[in-house]
Amino acid sequence: MAAMTESSGMDEATAAAPAVKPQAPANGKAGDGQVGRGRDAARPDKDARHSALTGRTVGQVRCENPFIVAENIDVFYGDNHAIKDVTLEIGRNQVVALIGPSGCGKSTFLRCLNRMNDSIDIARVTGTITLDGQDIYSRDLDPVVLRARVGMVFQKPNPFPKSIYDNVAYGPRIHGLAADRAELDEIVHVSLERAGLLKEVKDRLDEPGTGLSGGQQQRLCIARTIAVNPEVILMDEPCSALDPIATARIEDLIDELSANYAIVIVTHSMQQAARVSQRVAYFHLGTLVEVDETDRIFTNPQHKLTEDYVTGRIG
Amino acid sequence: MAHVDAERTKRLVEASLGARHRRERLFQVAGFLATTVGVVFLAIFFWTLIAQGYSAFVQTFVKLDVEFSESELAPAGTLDLQYANFDALARSAFREYFPDVTGRSDRRELNKLLSVGPSYAIRDAIEQNPDLVGTTVSMWVPAAAIVDMLVKENIDRNLPESQRPLTDQQIAWVDRLIERDALDTRFNTALFSNGDSREPELAGIRGALMGSFYMLLITIALAFPIGAAAAVYLEEFAPKNRWSDLIEVNINNLAAVPSIVFGLLGLAVFINWMAIPRSAPLVGGLVLSLLTLPVIIIASRAAIKAVPPSIREAAFGLGASRVQVVFHHVIPLALPGMLNGAIIGMSRALGESAPLLMIGVVAFIVDVPSGFSDPATALPVQIYLWADSPERAFAERTSAAIIVLLGFLLLMNLAAIIMRKRVERQW
């Protein structure tokens, strides 16, 4: 299994990718040794461009003025080693796209950034992640505070079964961000405005949010997220359930939002990554293979796996 | 190659169509038959129940011109009911219809046509209005059950005399009353206003109804909050480990434990140890709560599990704490399902009689309970007691009590469904 992923399996990574789960328990620690992960598995005999999952992340994991710094992150779901030694910095006002085949761990990594993995009993995260210098896995940091600073938009639009107004007002309400009704009204309106939804819904704020179209629902979820006034927005394939027109609107929105927020977006669409992001991180089987400026990833990737993926030979 | 395969596929699919359609028809017929059998048996059940029970809702009354004689009610000039013989007043009024009956044994036979009920009616009348003394008032009072049965044709007058509860002479007397328009069938108020009685014409289900009502009040007040809280805790807060698995298995088993075992538990804990009075709705309610808890917990857990994880994630993602997620999102969405569990549990509790056997609810209790600690029976227990009684008149009352029980059940479920719909509509 390990041998296959290393050499011959590259042109059929779609098939290899779902095999991640059965592979992990079968391989165990021995597999780790063979596939290699970072420092302990240096293989000088192989060219980085052609080696598979050996070696460190290629490209630039560091960036200027980093806001989120993830150092040596490993995530385990029980025995399954889902993320292997990932180090990545995310800058202020930067859009970073996480790409890679299904099951490569990009969503898992994203969910580490606001500790959404906490709710999964068997998940275990090691390494450190700091947000503006503060360790987010530290004991004195309540995830409630973290998630108020790091908002999240999910793959499937998931508005609450409440009115449009209540959807947006929910975050500010539970955090006590508005002193009175007027202020709450303003937060709701500004958030809907910034999510580009206000025009369409301003006359029916009392109607259920679940009655909107898919694209509108996703923008409602974005409005709900920015109503809390976070510093970072995590987006987990926010457009995968949307048609191209709705997708284009969300992408425009991401562009606008990037002026005020750091955005980390997981996407399966290379075009989307190219359109919205400044940097791209390519994940493969739980390893962060390559990180670089978006242009470089798509025009001149350093790693063979990255090249195969972005040119469409994988996935 | 490909087009050859396509031909073959088409041929094979077409060849298999006949069998598939046959199977579908077969299944539809089987399903239809199953449904029909169910509906037919339900119809038979309701038909026999209503056919047997409807007559209990009316009762034969006899008209008495009661003379509230001073000598009986106010022997010393003032009203004194302590030694008053109301029975004698009723009987003398009844005998007005039969001046020709003089013999002692004949009179005794005659008196059997009159219920013991009139004496209570006379007492109540005089207590309410003492001015009646010295006057004669025309009153409609319940006739004895045998008269009622004869009028309702539940007793076949063509049977030999030795095989029916009325003699030929008594039947002749009843016929004379009918001729004189002194008999009338009216709505049986006693059925709904009285407690149990040895006399069918006076027996009512109010005691059992109130007993069941108080018990269910306690059951819903205890079982729903406790069950819902347990379900929420187990689903949302408790760590998933060997202990929670053990608890889950036990709860599931508890739902299948024979209900009489809960009765024994109630006897040991609530009556022997906690010394709560036996036969009280309080004990019954506690026992039924125990019985209902597993049902409510299981249904509530299922309802909580059915809340889409995306809603939880959305709330967590906004920074809601666990309690906020549970109370703002999970419970409101799971509430209809939880109420459903409560309906099922309460319906079961209403119909249970076995656990109540153990805690003294199967008792002949005449008084209507007016609180949680008064002795009481419950509807299913009352049905059992009446079904066990030899008098023919109790047979129709048994059916009537079942109809009332079903009505109670229907009303309860209706209320719960309306409540559920209202909860659902909010979202």
XYZ file of C-alpha atoms in Angstrom:
742
model
C 0.000 0.000 0.000
C 2.682 2.421 0.997
C 4.764 1.492 -1.966
C 1.908 2.122 -4.291
C 1.237 5.588 -3.010
C 4.881 6.330 -3.386
C 5.473 5.395 -6.966
C 2.755 4.058 -9.186
C -0.290 5.403 -7.460
C 0.203 8.995 -8.410
C -1.792 8.980 -11.620
C -4.802 7.559 -9.856
C -4.773 9.524 -6.660
C -8.519 9.795 -6.632
C -8.484 6.109 -6.039
C -5.606 6.395 -3.623
C -7.126 9.191 -1.626
C -10.197 7.396 -0.283
C -7.840 4.586 0.665
C -6.390 6.779 3.354
C -8.542 5.303 6.085
C -7.882 1.612 5.530
C -4.265 2.387 4.991
C -3.591 4.030 8.293
C -4.416 1.175 10.659
C -2.779 -1.351 8.340
C 0.431 0.568 8.250
C 0.621 1.882 11.737
C 3.960 3.141 12.775
C 5.837 1.054 10.246
C 4.019 2.844 7.465
C 4.998 6.165 8.893
C 8.574 5.133 8.833
C 8.409 4.032 5.272
C 6.414 6.899 3.879
C 8.397 9.237 6.025
C 7.326 12.393 7.669
C 9.567 15.382 7.806
C 12.725 15.541 9.769
C 13.348 11.914 10.580
C 12.896 10.635 7.052
C 15.386 12.589 5.027
C 16.092 10.887 1.743
C 18.909 12.700 0.021
C 18.940 10.300 -2.912
C 15.635 11.493 -4.291
C 14.925 14.700 -6.081
C 12.279 16.673 -4.224
C 10.362 17.181 -7.435
C 9.952 13.479 -7.894
C 9.802 12.163 -4.411
C 6.376 11.359 -3.111
C 5.524 11.999 0.500
C 9.008 12.434 1.747
C 10.587 15.503 3.063
C 9.360 18.788 4.380
C 6.775 21.008 2.937
C 8.019 22.671 -0.201
C 7.641 26.388 -0.780
C 7.087 29.047 1.835
C 5.164 28.034 4.900
C 6.134 31.339 6.526
C 4.716 34.658 5.581
C 5.187 38.276 6.513
C 3.187 39.546 9.433
C 1.619 36.195 10.323
C -1.667 36.197 12.204
C -2.186 32.481 12.637
C 0.841 30.288 13.157
C 0.389 26.521 13.151
C 3.515 24.629 14.161
C 3.986 20.881 13.752
C 0.329 19.995 13.875
C -0.601 16.336 14.074
C -4.185 15.190 14.295
C -5.283 11.687 15.200
C -8.794 10.293 14.932
C -8.338 7.304 17.179
C -5.605 5.336 15.438
C -5.983 7.224 12.208
C -3.195 9.743 11.728
C -5.171 12.328 9.796
C -2.687 15.206 9.709
C 1.030 14.746 9.799
C 3.361 17.447 11.004
C 1.807 20.439 9.304
C 3.378 23.856 9.744
C 1.685 26.854 8.163
C 1.448 30.587 8.700
C -1.506 32.679 7.663
C -1.138 36.411 7.327
C -3.482 39.244 8.134
C -5.843 40.205 5.349
C -4.740 37.220 3.416
C -6.804 34.590 1.668
C -5.176 31.192 1.928
C -6.697 28.358 -0.060
C -6.274 24.770 1.097
C -6.491 22.356 -1.809
C -5.981 18.648 -2.252
C -7.836 15.447 -3.031
C -10.672 14.235 -0.815
C -9.576 12.896 2.534
C -6.243 14.695 2.441
C -6.854 16.435 5.747
C -7.445 19.988 4.589
C -10.818 20.231 6.298
C -9.385 18.626 9.410
C -6.624 21.218 9.460
C -9.154 24.000 8.971
C -11.175 22.741 11.903
C -8.089 22.799 14.110
C -7.962 26.553 13.681
C -11.175 27.137 15.648
C -11.018 23.954 17.695
C -14.078 22.432 16.045
C -12.341 19.094 16.438
C -12.904 19.414 20.179
C -16.415 18.143 19.746
C -15.139 14.855 18.316
C -14.251 12.628 21.239
C -11.600 10.551 19.504
C -9.846 13.492 17.866
C -6.472 14.453 19.314
C -4.455 17.443 18.206
C -0.778 17.949 18.975
C 1.480 20.862 18.078
C 0.795 24.526 18.669
C -1.425 27.015 16.941
C -1.229 30.652 17.883
C -3.674 33.359 16.958
C -2.057 36.768 17.138
C 0.593 35.248 19.407
C -1.854 33.524 21.728
C -1.891 29.742 21.994
C -5.407 28.720 21.037
C -5.088 25.263 22.578
C -4.017 26.708 25.896
C -6.096 25.687 28.870
C -7.079 29.218 29.811
C -8.585 29.911 26.401
C -12.246 29.007 26.223
C -13.207 27.828 22.730
C -16.142 30.218 22.988
C -13.741 33.164 22.877
C -11.712 31.587 20.109
C -14.729 30.925 17.931
C -15.974 34.449 18.396
C -12.645 35.558 16.895
C -12.423 32.814 14.284
C -15.698 32.436 12.442
C -16.591 29.523 10.223
C -18.676 28.983 7.105
C -19.560 25.404 6.313
C -19.775 23.321 3.196
C -23.530 22.971 3.228
C -25.428 26.165 3.959
C -26.729 25.594 7.477
C -28.902 28.499 8.530
C -30.744 28.005 11.803
C -34.419 27.204 11.379
C -35.205 30.712 12.534
C -35.961 34.008 10.841
C -33.322 35.694 8.705
C -33.001 38.378 11.357
C -32.558 35.896 14.186
C -29.973 33.966 12.204
C -27.741 37.001 11.920
C -28.574 38.281 15.381
C -27.816 34.973 17.083
C -24.061 35.457 17.444
C -24.256 39.041 18.705
C -27.015 37.993 21.089
C -25.163 35.134 22.751
C -22.011 37.216 23.044
C -23.894 40.285 24.209
C -22.419 42.468 21.473
C -25.393 44.779 21.170
C -26.471 47.027 23.999
C -30.002 47.490 22.732
C -32.372 46.567 19.969
C -31.305 49.460 17.769
C -27.690 48.412 17.892
C -28.629 44.830 17.132
C -30.694 46.022 14.176
C -27.686 47.886 12.918
C -25.368 44.880 13.295
C -27.852 42.723 11.407
C -28.246 45.241 8.606
C -24.533 45.933 8.267
C -23.712 42.227 8.266
C -26.344 41.442 5.652
C -25.111 44.389 3.631
C -21.526 43.196 3.753
C -22.618 39.691 2.834
C -24.382 41.222 -0.181
C -27.726 39.915 0.902
C -29.462 42.948 2.350
C -31.052 44.101 -0.890
C -32.684 40.737 -1.460
C -34.029 40.166 2.034
C -34.540 43.537 3.680
C -38.322 43.331 3.319
C -38.590 39.822 4.721
C -36.251 39.640 7.673
C -38.946 37.824 9.631
C -39.171 34.988 7.156
C -37.311 31.771 7.876
C -33.715 31.676 6.692
C -34.255 28.132 5.474
C -36.658 29.465 2.855
C -33.890 31.217 0.922
C -32.136 29.746 -2.103
C -28.901 27.825 -1.614
C -26.668 30.736 -2.557
C -28.656 33.146 -0.426
C -28.507 30.729 2.484
C -24.731 30.555 2.196
C -24.492 34.352 2.124
C -26.791 34.392 5.145
C -24.327 32.067 6.880
C -21.509 34.436 5.967
C -23.527 37.376 7.296
C -24.160 35.392 10.471
C -20.440 34.766 10.798
C -19.323 38.357 10.253
C -22.038 39.658 12.592
C -19.826 38.483 15.462
C -17.045 40.614 13.994
C -14.385 37.894 13.880
C -10.759 38.388 12.889
C -10.499 35.234 10.824
C -13.070 33.468 8.675
C -12.693 29.789 7.931
C -14.567 28.502 4.925
C -14.993 24.814 4.306
C -15.836 24.418 0.634
C -18.411 27.183 0.855
C -19.457 26.923 -2.783
C -19.594 23.167 -3.309
C -23.376 23.105 -3.016
C -23.958 26.188 -5.134
C -24.474 26.889 -8.827
C -21.879 28.938 -10.767
C -23.726 32.235 -10.414
C -24.094 31.882 -6.657
C -20.482 30.747 -6.519
C -19.333 33.863 -8.349
C -21.202 36.038 -5.863
C -19.571 34.284 -2.929
C -16.156 34.637 -4.544
C -16.680 38.357 -5.039
C -17.717 38.518 -1.436
C -14.555 36.716 -0.306
C -12.562 39.286 -2.247
C -14.299 42.130 -0.457
C -14.057 40.489 2.935
C -10.334 39.889 2.563
C -9.825 43.608 3.116
C -10.856 43.143 6.747
C -10.374 39.497 7.605
C -7.856 36.726 7.273
C -9.623 34.015 5.319
C -8.743 30.351 5.093
C -10.768 28.557 2.469
C -10.887 24.875 1.647
C -11.835 24.283 -1.941
C -11.949 21.516 -4.502
C -11.997 23.971 -7.338
C -8.576 24.951 -8.590
C -10.108 27.870 -10.453
C -11.689 29.105 -7.265
C -8.398 28.844 -5.416
C -6.717 30.760 -8.255
C -9.410 33.420 -8.269
C -9.766 34.188 -4.575
C -6.529 33.360 -2.816
C -3.159 34.964 -2.410
C -1.533 31.771 -1.184
C -2.321 28.131 -1.782
C -1.493 25.139 0.422
C -1.579 21.711 -1.183
C -2.388 18.786 1.131
C -1.882 15.143 0.272
C -2.706 12.198 2.537
C -2.467 14.311 5.640
C 0.775 15.979 4.691
C 1.168 19.580 3.677
C 3.098 19.076 0.438
C 3.556 22.591 -0.808
C 2.639 26.146 0.099
C 3.299 29.164 -2.020
C 1.984 32.239 -3.725
C -1.085 31.285 -5.732
C 0.538 32.231 -9.023
C 3.550 30.064 -8.351
C 1.503 27.044 -7.336
C -0.453 27.141 -10.534
C 2.317 28.162 -12.906
C 5.460 26.692 -11.420
C 4.798 24.162 -8.659
C 7.913 22.808 -6.996
C 6.591 19.406 -5.997
C 5.598 16.717 -8.431
C 2.453 15.876 -6.474
C 1.352 19.481 -6.581
C 2.031 19.646 -10.265
C 0.077 16.474 -10.907
C -2.832 17.796 -8.908
C -3.058 21.302 -10.314
C -2.612 20.099 -13.852
C -5.435 17.668 -13.383
C -3.502 14.444 -13.419
C -4.773 13.761 -9.920
C -8.233 14.433 -8.685
C -18.485 -5.698 -28.065
C -20.260 -2.855 -26.446
C -23.333 -2.950 -28.660
C -23.620 -6.705 -28.290
C -23.590 -6.250 -24.534
C -26.177 -3.533 -24.759
C -28.509 -5.862 -26.691
C -27.976 -8.533 -24.109
C -28.584 -6.158 -21.206
C -31.806 -4.994 -22.793
C -32.970 -8.559 -23.370
C -32.127 -9.662 -19.840
C -33.774 -6.666 -18.239
C -36.932 -7.224 -20.271
C -36.928 -10.899 -19.403
C -36.721 -10.088 -15.712
C -39.535 -7.556 -15.841
C -42.327 -10.112 -15.498
C -40.937 -11.510 -12.260
C -40.343 -8.051 -10.857
C -43.865 -6.892 -11.624
C -45.302 -10.087 -10.169
C -43.332 -9.542 -7.011
C -44.498 -5.962 -6.759
C -48.124 -6.979 -7.198
C -47.700 -9.735 -4.650
C -46.261 -7.335 -2.138
C -49.003 -4.812 -2.735
C -51.688 -7.449 -2.277
C -50.008 -8.723 0.886
C -49.728 -5.190 2.246
C -53.335 -4.452 1.393
C -54.484 -7.649 3.067
C -52.464 -6.898 6.171
C -53.976 -3.430 6.399
C -57.457 -4.815 5.827
C -57.083 -7.411 8.553
C -55.976 -4.680 10.932
C -58.845 -2.390 10.020
C -61.397 -5.209 10.237
C -60.292 -6.182 13.721
C -60.305 -2.571 14.805
C -63.826 -2.217 13.441
C -64.961 -5.366 15.262
C -63.391 -4.073 18.455
C -65.131 -0.725 18.256
C -68.392 -2.268 17.128
C -68.633 -4.716 20.040
C -67.462 -2.081 22.457
C -70.014 0.496 21.380
C -72.794 -2.044 20.917
C -72.272 -3.303 24.444
C -71.420 -0.048 26.086
C -73.683 2.630 24.645
C -76.689 1.513 26.719
C -74.777 2.256 29.923
C -74.864 5.954 29.109
C -78.601 5.976 29.701
C -80.383 4.704 32.760
C -83.964 3.916 33.648
C -85.475 6.365 36.099
C -88.682 5.986 38.054
C -90.965 8.808 39.072
C -91.707 9.044 42.793
C -94.089 11.434 44.447
C -92.160 11.721 47.673
C -93.935 13.039 50.706
C -91.426 14.768 52.947
C -93.417 13.817 56.011
C -92.965 15.807 59.198
C -93.208 12.716 61.343
C -90.165 11.232 59.695
C -88.011 14.294 59.102
C -88.951 16.564 61.969
C -90.422 14.371 64.698
C -89.825 17.025 67.399
C -91.031 19.934 65.297
C -87.594 20.894 63.990
C -85.645 19.327 61.183
C -83.733 16.338 62.505
C -82.211 14.097 59.874
C -80.087 12.004 62.180
C -82.590 9.198 62.599
C -84.671 9.889 59.508
C -85.439 6.807 57.423
C -85.186 8.094 53.861
C -85.598 4.580 52.558
C -89.026 4.390 54.123
C -90.014 7.655 52.429
C -88.884 6.346 49.054
C -90.602 3.018 49.528
C -93.883 4.459 50.647
C -93.814 6.759 47.643
C -93.080 3.776 45.405
C -95.863 1.741 46.912
C -98.320 4.412 45.848
C -98.207 2.759 42.448
C -99.091 -0.612 43.915
C -101.826 -0.177 46.544
C -102.765 -3.798 46.035
C -99.430 -5.163 47.258
C -99.798 -5.799 50.945
C -98.048 -9.028 51.842
C -94.709 -8.802 53.582
C -92.818 -10.956 51.109
C -94.521 -9.257 48.155
C -93.455 -5.883 49.503
C -89.921 -7.134 49.813
C -90.029 -8.276 46.189
C -91.454 -4.919 45.200
C -88.754 -2.999 47.034
C -86.157 -4.832 44.986
C -87.317 -2.830 41.978
C -86.350 0.356 43.711
C -82.740 1.189 43.978
C -81.118 2.304 47.198
C -80.324 5.454 45.315
C -83.602 7.314 45.980
C -82.917 7.580 49.685
C -79.709 9.528 48.899
C -81.613 11.704 46.449
C -84.256 12.441 49.062
C -81.643 13.232 51.698
C -79.795 15.560 49.319
C -83.038 17.321 48.416
C -84.034 17.977 52.002
C -80.561 19.063 52.970
C -80.527 21.583 50.179
C -83.991 22.851 50.855
C -85.385 22.265 54.378
C -88.592 24.027 53.384
C -89.654 20.843 51.614
C -90.800 19.363 54.904
C -94.498 18.736 54.816
C -94.736 18.928 51.023
C -94.959 16.252 48.367
C -92.471 16.509 45.515
C -92.355 14.562 42.288
C -88.800 13.207 41.786
C -87.146 11.081 39.113
C -84.832 8.600 40.792
C -82.814 5.725 39.336
C -84.597 2.396 39.207
C -82.875 -0.782 40.292
C -80.453 -2.344 37.862
C -82.783 -5.298 37.180
C -85.521 -2.897 36.059
C -83.005 -1.065 33.915
C -81.868 -4.323 32.366
C -85.430 -5.367 31.643
C -86.273 -2.036 30.046
C -83.091 -2.165 27.957
C -84.062 -5.710 26.988
C -80.862 -7.074 28.387
C -82.979 -9.559 30.331
C -85.024 -11.895 28.178
C -88.528 -12.014 29.641
C -89.287 -15.197 27.699
C -86.809 -17.189 29.740
C -88.187 -19.489 32.419
C -88.700 -17.620 35.656
C -85.965 -19.543 37.462
C -83.361 -18.397 34.963
C -83.870 -14.654 35.209
C -83.351 -12.254 38.089
C -86.932 -10.977 37.980
C -89.970 -12.984 38.902
C -93.093 -12.960 36.713
C -94.730 -10.823 39.351
C -91.904 -8.263 39.245
C -92.110 -8.092 35.470
C -95.831 -7.439 35.746
C -95.123 -4.598 38.191
C -92.559 -3.082 35.872
C -95.061 -3.270 33.035
C -97.567 -1.454 35.190
C -95.014 1.313 35.832
C -94.439 1.575 32.087
C -98.179 1.826 31.491
C -98.422 4.655 33.969
C -95.530 6.525 32.362
C -93.637 6.261 35.628
C -90.521 4.932 33.933
C -88.220 6.908 31.693
C -84.714 6.393 30.285
C -82.505 9.369 30.834
C -78.834 10.217 30.575
C -76.893 8.303 33.194
C -75.337 11.139 35.160
C -74.394 8.752 37.946
C -71.853 7.144 35.621
C -69.870 10.380 35.524
C -70.611 11.856 38.916
C -70.324 8.853 41.235
C -67.515 6.723 42.487
C -67.704 2.971 42.470
C -70.648 1.192 44.064
C -71.927 -2.333 44.678
C -75.181 -1.250 43.064
C -74.694 -0.976 39.313
C -77.246 1.802 38.965
C -75.213 3.938 41.355
C -71.753 2.938 40.162
C -69.767 5.617 38.367
C -66.291 6.070 37.028
C -65.613 9.494 38.419
C -63.416 8.055 41.152
C -61.348 6.067 38.678
C -61.247 8.954 36.216
C -59.982 11.366 38.841
C -57.553 8.741 40.138
C -56.128 8.256 36.658
C -56.055 12.005 36.142
C -54.048 12.642 39.313
C -51.698 9.757 38.559
C -51.028 10.993 35.035
C -50.509 14.505 36.329
C -47.738 13.217 38.565
C -46.384 10.996 35.814
C -46.101 13.774 33.250
C -44.742 16.201 35.815
C -42.009 13.764 36.829
C -41.298 11.563 33.840
C -41.121 14.197 31.113
C -38.654 16.599 32.727
C -36.524 13.806 34.159
C -36.633 11.765 30.966
C -35.890 14.737 28.752
C -33.060 15.895 31.001
C -31.562 12.396 31.090
C -31.790 12.120 27.315
C -30.177 15.518 26.798
C -27.428 14.705 29.235
C -26.728 11.276 27.746
C -26.723 12.581 24.190
C -25.043 15.934 24.550
C -22.928 15.976 27.684
C -22.065 12.500 28.926
C -18.747 11.088 27.770
C -19.176 8.152 25.430
C -17.509 5.233 27.168
C -18.219 1.826 28.634
C -20.378 3.327 31.376
C -22.605 5.241 29.009
C -22.974 2.097 26.901
C -23.969 0.170 30.007
C -26.516 2.823 30.910
C -27.942 2.779 27.404
C -28.338 -0.999 27.414
C -30.021 -0.830 30.796
C -32.453 1.856 29.752
C -33.413 -0.147 26.697
C -33.925 -3.207 28.846
C -35.951 -1.258 31.361
C -38.400 -0.304 28.648
C -39.124 -3.998 28.191
C -39.325 -4.997 31.847
C -42.774 -6.417 32.735
C -44.732 -3.593 34.264
C -45.658 -5.565 37.351
C -42.014 -5.430 38.381
C -42.303 -1.663 38.623
C -45.289 -2.248 40.882
C -43.180 -4.411 43.175
C -40.481 -1.761 43.190
C -43.069 0.878 44.055
C -44.410 -1.311 46.863
C -40.959 -1.793 48.324
C -39.684 1.754 47.929
C -42.629 4.130 48.026
C -44.966 2.303 50.377
C -42.775 0.183 52.649
C -39.768 2.451 52.829
C -41.042 5.965 52.171
C -44.397 5.197 53.832
C -46.547 6.942 51.263
C -50.183 5.897 51.800
C -51.170 2.913 49.716
C -53.845 3.249 47.026
C -52.945 6.919 46.697
C -52.589 8.511 43.245
C -49.216 9.748 44.471
C -47.808 6.214 44.623
C -49.519 5.277 41.381
C -48.083 8.334 39.679
C -44.585 7.598 40.976
C -44.732 3.993 39.794
C -46.095 5.012 36.403
C -43.327 7.622 36.154
C -40.733 4.884 36.590
C -42.519 2.849 33.970
C -42.691 5.727 31.515
C -39.183 7.073 32.011
C -37.355 4.620 29.737
C -39.868 5.160 26.951
C -39.463 8.927 27.153
C -35.676 8.713 27.397
C -35.399 6.464 24.368
C -37.748 8.580 22.259
C -36.073 11.808 23.364
C -32.614 10.465 22.582
C -33.763 9.452 19.139
C -35.223 12.934 18.631
C -32.000 14.576 19.777
C -29.939 12.320 17.539
C -32.113 13.335 14.609
C -31.173 17.015 14.979
C -28.844 17.650 12.045
C -25.203 17.974 13.159
C -24.875 20.946 10.818
C -27.067 22.992 13.156
C -24.856 22.132 16.114
C -21.759 22.972 14.099
C -23.212 26.278 12.998
C -23.904 27.244 16.584
C -20.559 26.002 17.868
C -18.861 27.820 15.011
C -20.407 31.082 16.163
C -18.985 30.545 19.621
C -22.071 29.237 21.368
C -21.277 27.274 24.504
C -22.465 23.721 24.796
C -25.417 24.653 26.973
C -26.388 27.383 24.528
C -26.203 24.978 21.615
C -28.367 22.505 23.475
C -30.973 24.938 24.736
C -31.128 27.287 21.754
C -30.977 24.743 18.977
C -31.022 21.076 19.883
C -33.928 21.033 22.320
C -36.237 23.264 20.272
C -35.641 21.063 17.243
C -35.968 17.834 19.206
C -38.998 18.934 21.221
C -41.653 17.568 18.837
C -39.981 14.166 18.968
C -39.646 14.382 22.725
C -43.339 15.222 23.049
C -44.061 12.248 20.834
C -42.221 10.068 23.314
C -44.201 11.640 26.122
C -47.458 10.832 24.315
C -46.461 7.210 23.871
C -45.335 6.985 27.477
C -48.461 8.623 28.866
C -50.712 6.440 26.757
C -48.945 3.412 28.141
C -49.199 4.757 31.685
C -52.927 5.399 31.298
C -53.558 1.844 30.161
C -51.431 0.098 32.780
C -53.113 -1.883 35.507
C -50.550 -4.521 36.459
C -48.148 -2.287 38.427
C -51.104 -0.719 40.203
C -52.159 -4.137 41.496
C -49.119 -4.123 43.726
C -49.697 -0.763 45.352
C -53.263 -1.168 46.456
C -55.041 0.587 43.640
C -57.131 -2.526 43.012
C -59.507 -1.795 45.825
C -63.184 -1.089 46.141
C -63.101 2.632 46.709
C -66.370 4.494 46.740
C -65.179 8.018 47.361
C -64.027 10.239 44.563
C -60.438 11.249 45.395
C -59.975 14.942 45.881
C -56.214 14.989 46.111
C -52.991 13.149 45.537
C -53.061 11.229 48.786
C -56.709 10.091 48.870
C -57.334 6.425 48.123
C -58.208 6.017 44.481
C -58.543 3.546 41.692
C -57.553 4.038 38.089
C -59.586 3.572 34.924
C -58.057 0.293 33.758
C -58.332 -1.084 37.272
C -61.980 -0.020 37.432
C -62.586 -1.800 34.145
C -61.005 -4.913 35.583
C -63.096 -4.692 38.752
C -66.337 -4.222 36.850
C -65.537 -6.925 34.357
C -65.160 -9.205 37.348
C -68.586 -8.332 38.784
C -71.384 -10.848 38.289
C -74.270 -8.421 37.738
C -75.410 -8.152 34.156
C -75.575 -4.363 34.517
C -71.829 -4.172 35.136
C -71.123 -5.715 31.745
C -72.407 -2.683 29.891
C -70.689 -0.408 32.390
C -67.407 -2.191 31.709
C -67.723 -1.401 28.032
C -68.769 2.130 28.846
C -65.698 2.537 31.052
C -63.498 1.292 28.200
C -65.114 3.833 25.895
C -64.414 6.549 28.449
C -60.813 5.341 28.775
C -60.367 5.482 25.013
C -61.965 8.916 24.966
C -59.573 10.067 27.677
C -56.678 8.667 25.679
C -57.882 10.357 22.527
C -58.256 13.676 24.302
C -54.796 13.392 25.826
C -53.174 12.528 22.529
C -55.065 15.278 20.774
C -53.789 17.816 23.283
C -50.250 16.512 22.858
C -50.473 16.584 19.069
C -51.783 20.143 19.109
C -48.929 21.090 21.417
C -46.434 19.366 19.137
C -47.817 21.084 16.070
C -47.518 24.422 17.796
C -43.904 23.714 18.701
C -43.184 22.627 15.156
C -44.765 25.653 13.607
C -42.443 28.007 15.413
C -39.606 26.880 13.188
